[in-house]
Coordinates of C-alpha atoms and ligand atoms in Angstrom, one line a residue:
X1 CA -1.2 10.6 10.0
X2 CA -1.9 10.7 6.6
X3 CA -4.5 8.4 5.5
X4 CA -4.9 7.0 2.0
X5 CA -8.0 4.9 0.7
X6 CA -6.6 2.8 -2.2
X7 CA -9.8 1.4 -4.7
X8 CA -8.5 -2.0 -4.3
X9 CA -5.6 -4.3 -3.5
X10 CA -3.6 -3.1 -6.8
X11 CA -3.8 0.3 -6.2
X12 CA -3.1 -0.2 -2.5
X13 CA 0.6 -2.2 -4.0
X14 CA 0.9 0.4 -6.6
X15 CA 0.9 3.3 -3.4
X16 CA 2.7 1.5 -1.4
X17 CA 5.4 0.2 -4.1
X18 CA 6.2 3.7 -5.1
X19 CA 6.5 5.1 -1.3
X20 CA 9.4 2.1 -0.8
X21 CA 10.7 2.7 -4.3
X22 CA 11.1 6.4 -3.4
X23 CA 12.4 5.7 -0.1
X24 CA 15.2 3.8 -1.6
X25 CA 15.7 6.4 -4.5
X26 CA 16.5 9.3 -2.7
X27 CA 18.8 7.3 0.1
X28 CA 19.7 4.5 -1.1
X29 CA 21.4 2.5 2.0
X30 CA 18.1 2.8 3.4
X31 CA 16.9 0.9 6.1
X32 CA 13.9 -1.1 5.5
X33 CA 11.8 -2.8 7.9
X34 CA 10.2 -5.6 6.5
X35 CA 6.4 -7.5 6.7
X36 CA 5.3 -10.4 5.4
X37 CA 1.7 -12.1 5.3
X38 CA -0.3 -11.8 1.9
X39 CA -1.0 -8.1 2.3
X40 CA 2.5 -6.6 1.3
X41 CA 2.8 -9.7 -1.4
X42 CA 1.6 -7.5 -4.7
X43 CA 3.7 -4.4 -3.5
X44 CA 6.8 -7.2 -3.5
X45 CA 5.9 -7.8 -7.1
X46 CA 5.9 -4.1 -7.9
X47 CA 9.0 -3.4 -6.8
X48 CA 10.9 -6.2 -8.4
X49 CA 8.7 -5.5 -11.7
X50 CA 10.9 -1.7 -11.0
X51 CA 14.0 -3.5 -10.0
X52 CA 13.9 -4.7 -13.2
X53 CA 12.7 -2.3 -15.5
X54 CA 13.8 1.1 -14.2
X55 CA 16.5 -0.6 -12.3
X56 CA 15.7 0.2 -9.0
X57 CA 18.6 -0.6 -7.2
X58 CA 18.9 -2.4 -3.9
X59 CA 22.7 -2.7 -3.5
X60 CA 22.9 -0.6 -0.7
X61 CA 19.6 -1.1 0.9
X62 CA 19.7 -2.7 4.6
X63 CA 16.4 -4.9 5.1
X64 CA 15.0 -6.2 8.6
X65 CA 12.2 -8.5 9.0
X66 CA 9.5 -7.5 11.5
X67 CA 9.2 -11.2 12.7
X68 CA 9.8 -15.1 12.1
X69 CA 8.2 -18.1 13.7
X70 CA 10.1 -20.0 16.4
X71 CA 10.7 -23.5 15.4
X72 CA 10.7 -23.2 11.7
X73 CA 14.3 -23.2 9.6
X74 CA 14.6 -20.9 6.4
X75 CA 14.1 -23.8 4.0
X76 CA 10.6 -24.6 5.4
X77 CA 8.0 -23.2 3.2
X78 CA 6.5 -21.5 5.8
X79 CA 8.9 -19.8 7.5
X80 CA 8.9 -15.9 6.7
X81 CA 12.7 -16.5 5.7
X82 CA 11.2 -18.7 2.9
X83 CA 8.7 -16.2 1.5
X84 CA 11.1 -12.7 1.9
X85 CA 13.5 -14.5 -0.5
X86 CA 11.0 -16.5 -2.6
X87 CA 8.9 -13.4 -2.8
X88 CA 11.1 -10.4 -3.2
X89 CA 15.2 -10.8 -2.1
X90 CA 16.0 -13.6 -4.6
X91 CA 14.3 -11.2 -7.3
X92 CA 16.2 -8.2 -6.3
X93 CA 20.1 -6.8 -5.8
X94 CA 20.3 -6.8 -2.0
X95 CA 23.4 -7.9 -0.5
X96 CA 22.8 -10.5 1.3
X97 CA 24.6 -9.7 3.4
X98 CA 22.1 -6.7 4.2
X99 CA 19.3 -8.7 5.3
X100 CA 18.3 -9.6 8.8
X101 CA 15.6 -12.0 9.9
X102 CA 15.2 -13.2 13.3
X103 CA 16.3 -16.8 13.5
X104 CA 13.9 -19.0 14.6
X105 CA 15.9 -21.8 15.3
X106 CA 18.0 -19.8 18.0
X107 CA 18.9 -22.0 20.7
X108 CA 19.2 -18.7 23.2
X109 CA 15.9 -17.0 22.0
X110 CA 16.5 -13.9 24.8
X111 CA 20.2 -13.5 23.1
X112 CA 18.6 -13.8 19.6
X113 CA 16.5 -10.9 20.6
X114 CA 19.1 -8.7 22.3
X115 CA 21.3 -9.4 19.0
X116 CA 18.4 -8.2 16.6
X117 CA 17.7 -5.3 18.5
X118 CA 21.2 -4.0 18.4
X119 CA 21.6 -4.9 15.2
X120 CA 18.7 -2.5 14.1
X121 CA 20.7 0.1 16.4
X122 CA 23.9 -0.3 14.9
X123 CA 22.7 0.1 11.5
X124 CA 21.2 3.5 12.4
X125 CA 17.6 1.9 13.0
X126 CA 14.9 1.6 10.6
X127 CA 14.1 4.8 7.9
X128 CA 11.0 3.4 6.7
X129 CA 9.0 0.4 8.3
X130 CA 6.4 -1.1 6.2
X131 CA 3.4 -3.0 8.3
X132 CA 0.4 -4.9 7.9
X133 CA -2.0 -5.4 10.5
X134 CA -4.2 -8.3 11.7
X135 CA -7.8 -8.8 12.4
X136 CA -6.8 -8.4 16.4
X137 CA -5.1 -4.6 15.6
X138 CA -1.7 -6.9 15.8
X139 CA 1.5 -5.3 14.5
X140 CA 4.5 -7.5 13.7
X141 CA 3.5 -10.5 16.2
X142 CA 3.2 -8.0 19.0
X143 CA -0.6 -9.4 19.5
X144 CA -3.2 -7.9 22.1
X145 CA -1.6 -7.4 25.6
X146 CA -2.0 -5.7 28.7
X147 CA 1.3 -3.8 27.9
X148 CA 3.1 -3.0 25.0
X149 CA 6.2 -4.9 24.6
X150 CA 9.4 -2.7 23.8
X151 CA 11.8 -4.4 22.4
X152 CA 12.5 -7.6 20.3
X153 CA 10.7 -11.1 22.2
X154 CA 9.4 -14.0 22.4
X155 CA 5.9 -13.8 21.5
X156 CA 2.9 -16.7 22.2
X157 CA 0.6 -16.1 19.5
X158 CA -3.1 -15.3 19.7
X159 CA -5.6 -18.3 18.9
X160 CA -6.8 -15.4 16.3
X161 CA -3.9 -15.3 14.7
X162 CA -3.0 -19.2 14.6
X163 CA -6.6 -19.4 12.9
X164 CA -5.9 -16.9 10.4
X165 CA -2.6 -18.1 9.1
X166 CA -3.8 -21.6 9.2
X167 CA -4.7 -20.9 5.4
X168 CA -1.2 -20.8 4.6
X169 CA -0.6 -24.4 6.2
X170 CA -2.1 -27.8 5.0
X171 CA -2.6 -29.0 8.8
X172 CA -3.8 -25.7 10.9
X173 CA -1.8 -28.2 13.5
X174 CA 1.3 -27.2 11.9
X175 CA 0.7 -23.4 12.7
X176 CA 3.6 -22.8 14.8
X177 CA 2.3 -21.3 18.1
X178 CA 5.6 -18.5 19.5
X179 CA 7.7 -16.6 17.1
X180 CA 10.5 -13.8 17.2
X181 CA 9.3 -10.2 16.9
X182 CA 10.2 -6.8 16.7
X183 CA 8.6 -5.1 19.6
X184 CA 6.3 -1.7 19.8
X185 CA 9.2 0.6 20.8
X186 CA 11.3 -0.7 17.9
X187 CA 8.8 0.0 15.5
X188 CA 7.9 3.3 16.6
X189 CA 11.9 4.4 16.3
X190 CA 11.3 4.5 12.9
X191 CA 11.8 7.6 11.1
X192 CA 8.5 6.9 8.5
X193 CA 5.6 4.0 8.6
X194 CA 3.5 2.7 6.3
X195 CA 0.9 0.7 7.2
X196 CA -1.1 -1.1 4.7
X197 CA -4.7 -2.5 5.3
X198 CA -6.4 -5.1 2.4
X199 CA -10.0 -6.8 2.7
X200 CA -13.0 -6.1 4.7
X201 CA -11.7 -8.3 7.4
X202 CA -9.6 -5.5 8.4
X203 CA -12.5 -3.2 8.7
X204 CA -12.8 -3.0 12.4
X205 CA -9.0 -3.0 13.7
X206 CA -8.2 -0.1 11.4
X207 CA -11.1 1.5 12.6
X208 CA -10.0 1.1 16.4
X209 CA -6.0 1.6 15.5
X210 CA -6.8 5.1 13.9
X211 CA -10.4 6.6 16.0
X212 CA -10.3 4.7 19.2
X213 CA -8.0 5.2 22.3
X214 CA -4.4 4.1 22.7
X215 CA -4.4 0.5 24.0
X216 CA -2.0 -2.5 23.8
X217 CA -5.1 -4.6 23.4
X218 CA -5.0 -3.0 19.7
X219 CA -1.3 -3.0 19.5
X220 CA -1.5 -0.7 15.9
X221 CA -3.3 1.8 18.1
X222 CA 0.2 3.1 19.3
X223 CA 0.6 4.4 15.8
X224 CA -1.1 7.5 16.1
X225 CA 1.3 8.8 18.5
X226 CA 4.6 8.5 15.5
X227 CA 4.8 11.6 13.7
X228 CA 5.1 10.1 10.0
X229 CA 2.7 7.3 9.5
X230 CA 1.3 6.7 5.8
X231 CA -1.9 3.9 6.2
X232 CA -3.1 2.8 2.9
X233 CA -6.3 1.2 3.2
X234 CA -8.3 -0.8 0.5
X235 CA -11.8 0.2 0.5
X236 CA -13.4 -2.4 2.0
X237 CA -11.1 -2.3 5.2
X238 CA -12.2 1.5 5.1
X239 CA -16.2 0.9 5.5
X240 CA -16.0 2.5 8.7
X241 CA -13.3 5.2 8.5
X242 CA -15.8 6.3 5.1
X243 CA -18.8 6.2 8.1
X244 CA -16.6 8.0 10.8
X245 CA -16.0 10.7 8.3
X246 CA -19.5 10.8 7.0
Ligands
LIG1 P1 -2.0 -10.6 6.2 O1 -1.4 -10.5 7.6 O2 -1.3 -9.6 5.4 O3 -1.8 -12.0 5.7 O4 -3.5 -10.2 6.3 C1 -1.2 -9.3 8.2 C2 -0.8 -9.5 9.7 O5 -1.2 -10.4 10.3 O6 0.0 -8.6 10.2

């Protein structure tokens, strides 16, 4: 595991811009796994800031999203479909074609799932999965458990989780409360992973996912078993991983 302490949020985008962008230089139908949340937002901006001035080219490029709430359609503001193309795809040259999200208005949410994860399969799976992480050690939605879940599900989200996207919603009773998401096994199929880590609320899941033992109940922990993991961490997120090496 490589681990990189970033001076703040720009240089944690910068890093973490210029690992996708060279992802996507040297193959460039790569497959990309996805995150949203406000972590990844200025690394988004980065690499449509290249798209555009080096021409980093997305024409090949395969995306899919880690997850998507159930219950919202892409045109709600809030949905994850919303921000991936407000934030990044509509700025881009992805074929559209090229970009998978999990629906959350599927009727049959188990087929929805089944379909996602064989998409991912039939495209070759994912070369380079790009995460955040939440203040329960969550990854995608897969939230604190008593098992890891493997592949693509239904997912009932934590209270903590509700309470910490509530900021994006005007009524926190709007939160949607089960979304789509890519499950532990999934993400740990892919060939490289970069984790990202921003704000001192981080601070103690990045310290259990990368010193403490392997335990669904902090889902990131898995991580340290994958044999190419990049984690770029902010410095405040780092305060203990600074103490653990001091
Ligand atoms: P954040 O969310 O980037 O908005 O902090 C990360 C996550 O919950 O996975």
């Amino acid at each position: 595991m490589r681990i990189i302490i970033a001076k703040d949020y720009e240089e944690l985008s910068a890093r973490a811009a210029m690992i996708v962008a060279g992802q996507v230089c040297l193959k460039p139908n790569s497959v990309l796994g996805l995150a949203t949340g406000s972590t990844p937002l200025l690394m988004y901006e980065k690499l449509v800031e290249m798209h555009r001035t080096v021409g980093l080219d997305f024409s090949e490029a395969i995306s899919f999203n880690l997850d998507e709430y159930l219950g919202l359609p892409p045109e709600d503001e809030h949905s994850y479909h919303w921000y991936m193309h407000r934030n990044f795809f509509r700025h881009i040259n992805i074929n559209p074609e090229n970009i998978h999200i999990p629906d959350g208005m599927a009727k049959d949410v188990e087929r929805e799932c089944g379909e996602y994860d064989r998409a991912i399969h039939a495209a070759g799976g994912i070369d380079l999965q790009v995460l955040g992480i939440g203040t329960n050690g969550h990854i995608g939605f897969n939230e604190p458990d008593i098992k890891f879940e493997a592949t693509t599900h239904k997912v009932k989200l934590d209270q903590e989780t509700v309470t910490a996207n509530s900021r994006f919603f005007a009524d926190p009773a709007e939160v949607p409360r089960y979304a789509i998401s890519m499950g532990i096994k999934t993400i740990m199929h892919a060939k490289r992973i970069l984790l990202l880590a921003n704000g001192e609320t981080k601070a103690g899941a990045i310290y259990k996912t990368l010193y403490r033992g392997i335990t669904p109940e902090t889902p990131a922990s898995i991580l340290q078993l994958h044999q190419d993991v990049t984690v770029i961490v902010e410095e405040s997120a780092a305060k203990y991983i600074q103490k653990n090496i001091a």
